[in-house]
Short mmCIF file of C-alpha atoms in Angstrom, two decimals:
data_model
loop_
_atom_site.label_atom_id
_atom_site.label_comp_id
_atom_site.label_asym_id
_atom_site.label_seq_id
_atom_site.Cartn_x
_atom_site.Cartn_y
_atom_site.Cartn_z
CA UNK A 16 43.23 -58.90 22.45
CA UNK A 17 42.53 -55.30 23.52
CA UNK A 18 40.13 -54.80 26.38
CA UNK A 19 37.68 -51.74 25.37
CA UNK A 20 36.54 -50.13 28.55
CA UNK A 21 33.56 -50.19 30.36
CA UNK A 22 32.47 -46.90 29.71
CA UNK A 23 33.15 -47.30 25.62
CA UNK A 24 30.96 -50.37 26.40
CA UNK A 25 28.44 -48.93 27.87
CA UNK A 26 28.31 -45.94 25.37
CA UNK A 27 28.07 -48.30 22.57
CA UNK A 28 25.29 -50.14 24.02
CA UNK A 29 23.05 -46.96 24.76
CA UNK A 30 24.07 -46.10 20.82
CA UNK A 31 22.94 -49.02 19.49
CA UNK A 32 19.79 -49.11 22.01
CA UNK A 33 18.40 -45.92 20.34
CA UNK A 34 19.17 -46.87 16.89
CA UNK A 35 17.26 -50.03 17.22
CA UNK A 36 14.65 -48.14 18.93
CA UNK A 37 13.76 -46.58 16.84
CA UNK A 38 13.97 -48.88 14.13
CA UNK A 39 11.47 -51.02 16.11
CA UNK A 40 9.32 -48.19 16.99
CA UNK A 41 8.65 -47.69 13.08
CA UNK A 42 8.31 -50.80 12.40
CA UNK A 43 5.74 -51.38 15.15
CA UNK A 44 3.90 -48.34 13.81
CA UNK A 45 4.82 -46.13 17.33
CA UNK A 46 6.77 -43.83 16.02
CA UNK A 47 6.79 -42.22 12.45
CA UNK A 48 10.06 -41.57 10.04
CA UNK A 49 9.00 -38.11 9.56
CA UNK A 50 8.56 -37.00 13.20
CA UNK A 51 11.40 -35.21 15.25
CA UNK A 52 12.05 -38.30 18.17
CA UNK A 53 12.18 -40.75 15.28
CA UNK A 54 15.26 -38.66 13.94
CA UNK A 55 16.44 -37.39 16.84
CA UNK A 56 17.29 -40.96 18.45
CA UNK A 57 18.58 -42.34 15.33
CA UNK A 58 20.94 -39.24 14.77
CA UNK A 59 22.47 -39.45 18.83
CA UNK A 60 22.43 -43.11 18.20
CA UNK A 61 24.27 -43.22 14.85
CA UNK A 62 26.65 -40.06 16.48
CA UNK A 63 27.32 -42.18 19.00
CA UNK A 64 28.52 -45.20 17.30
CA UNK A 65 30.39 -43.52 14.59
CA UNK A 66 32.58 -41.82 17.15
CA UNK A 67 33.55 -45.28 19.02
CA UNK A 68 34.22 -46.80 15.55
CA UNK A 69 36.90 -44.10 15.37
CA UNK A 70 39.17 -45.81 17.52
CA UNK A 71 40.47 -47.94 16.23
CA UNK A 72 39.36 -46.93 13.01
CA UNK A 73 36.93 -48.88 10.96
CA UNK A 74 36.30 -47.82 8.09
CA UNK A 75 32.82 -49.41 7.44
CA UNK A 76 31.44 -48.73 10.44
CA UNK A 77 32.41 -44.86 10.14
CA UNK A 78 30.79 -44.36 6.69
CA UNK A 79 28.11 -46.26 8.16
CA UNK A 80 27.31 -44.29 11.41
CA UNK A 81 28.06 -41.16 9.87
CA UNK A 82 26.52 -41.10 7.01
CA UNK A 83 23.23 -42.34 8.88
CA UNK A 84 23.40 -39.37 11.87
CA UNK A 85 23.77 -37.25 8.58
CA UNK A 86 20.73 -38.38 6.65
CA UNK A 87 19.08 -38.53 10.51
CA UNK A 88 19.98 -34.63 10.52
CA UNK A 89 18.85 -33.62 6.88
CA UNK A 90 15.10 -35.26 8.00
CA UNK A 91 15.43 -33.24 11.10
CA UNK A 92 16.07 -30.21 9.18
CA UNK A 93 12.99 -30.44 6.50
CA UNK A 94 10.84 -31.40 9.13
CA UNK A 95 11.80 -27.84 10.75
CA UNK A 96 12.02 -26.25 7.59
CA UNK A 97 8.01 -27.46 7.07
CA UNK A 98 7.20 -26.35 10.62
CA UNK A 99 8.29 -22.91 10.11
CA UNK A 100 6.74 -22.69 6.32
CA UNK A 101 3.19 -24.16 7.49
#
């Protein structure tokens, strides 16, 4: 079995802490889907992950992670496209 180093490790970890983060924070009611920090951890997060699932590749686990830091991205953007139009 492959050892994955301590610093992919630790990486991961810190991905996975902001993803759930801010999963929990919605769900707790502190933070809000349609603010920037919401989006903002969840993109790094998901950004994070998907580029340690590159290697080795998983498939699953890239779609997932990538396709989540880009939906993560397109809130970010209307909620700056809103900001500058109010």
């Amino acid at each position: 079995m492959q050892q994955i180093p301590p610093l992919i490790q630790a990486l991961s970890f810190a991905g996975a802490l902001l993803i759930l983060f801010g999963y929990a924070g919605e769900q707790f009611g502190w933070l809000s889907s349609r603010r920037v920090f919401y989006n903002v951890v969840n993109a790094a997060g998901s950004a994070i992950l998907g580029v340690i699932a590159l290697r080795p590749f998983q498939l699953g686990f890239v779609i997932l992670e990538f396709t989540w830091a880009a939906i993560s991205l397109w809130a970010l953007a209307r909620i700056f496209r809103q900001k500058r139009s109010a």
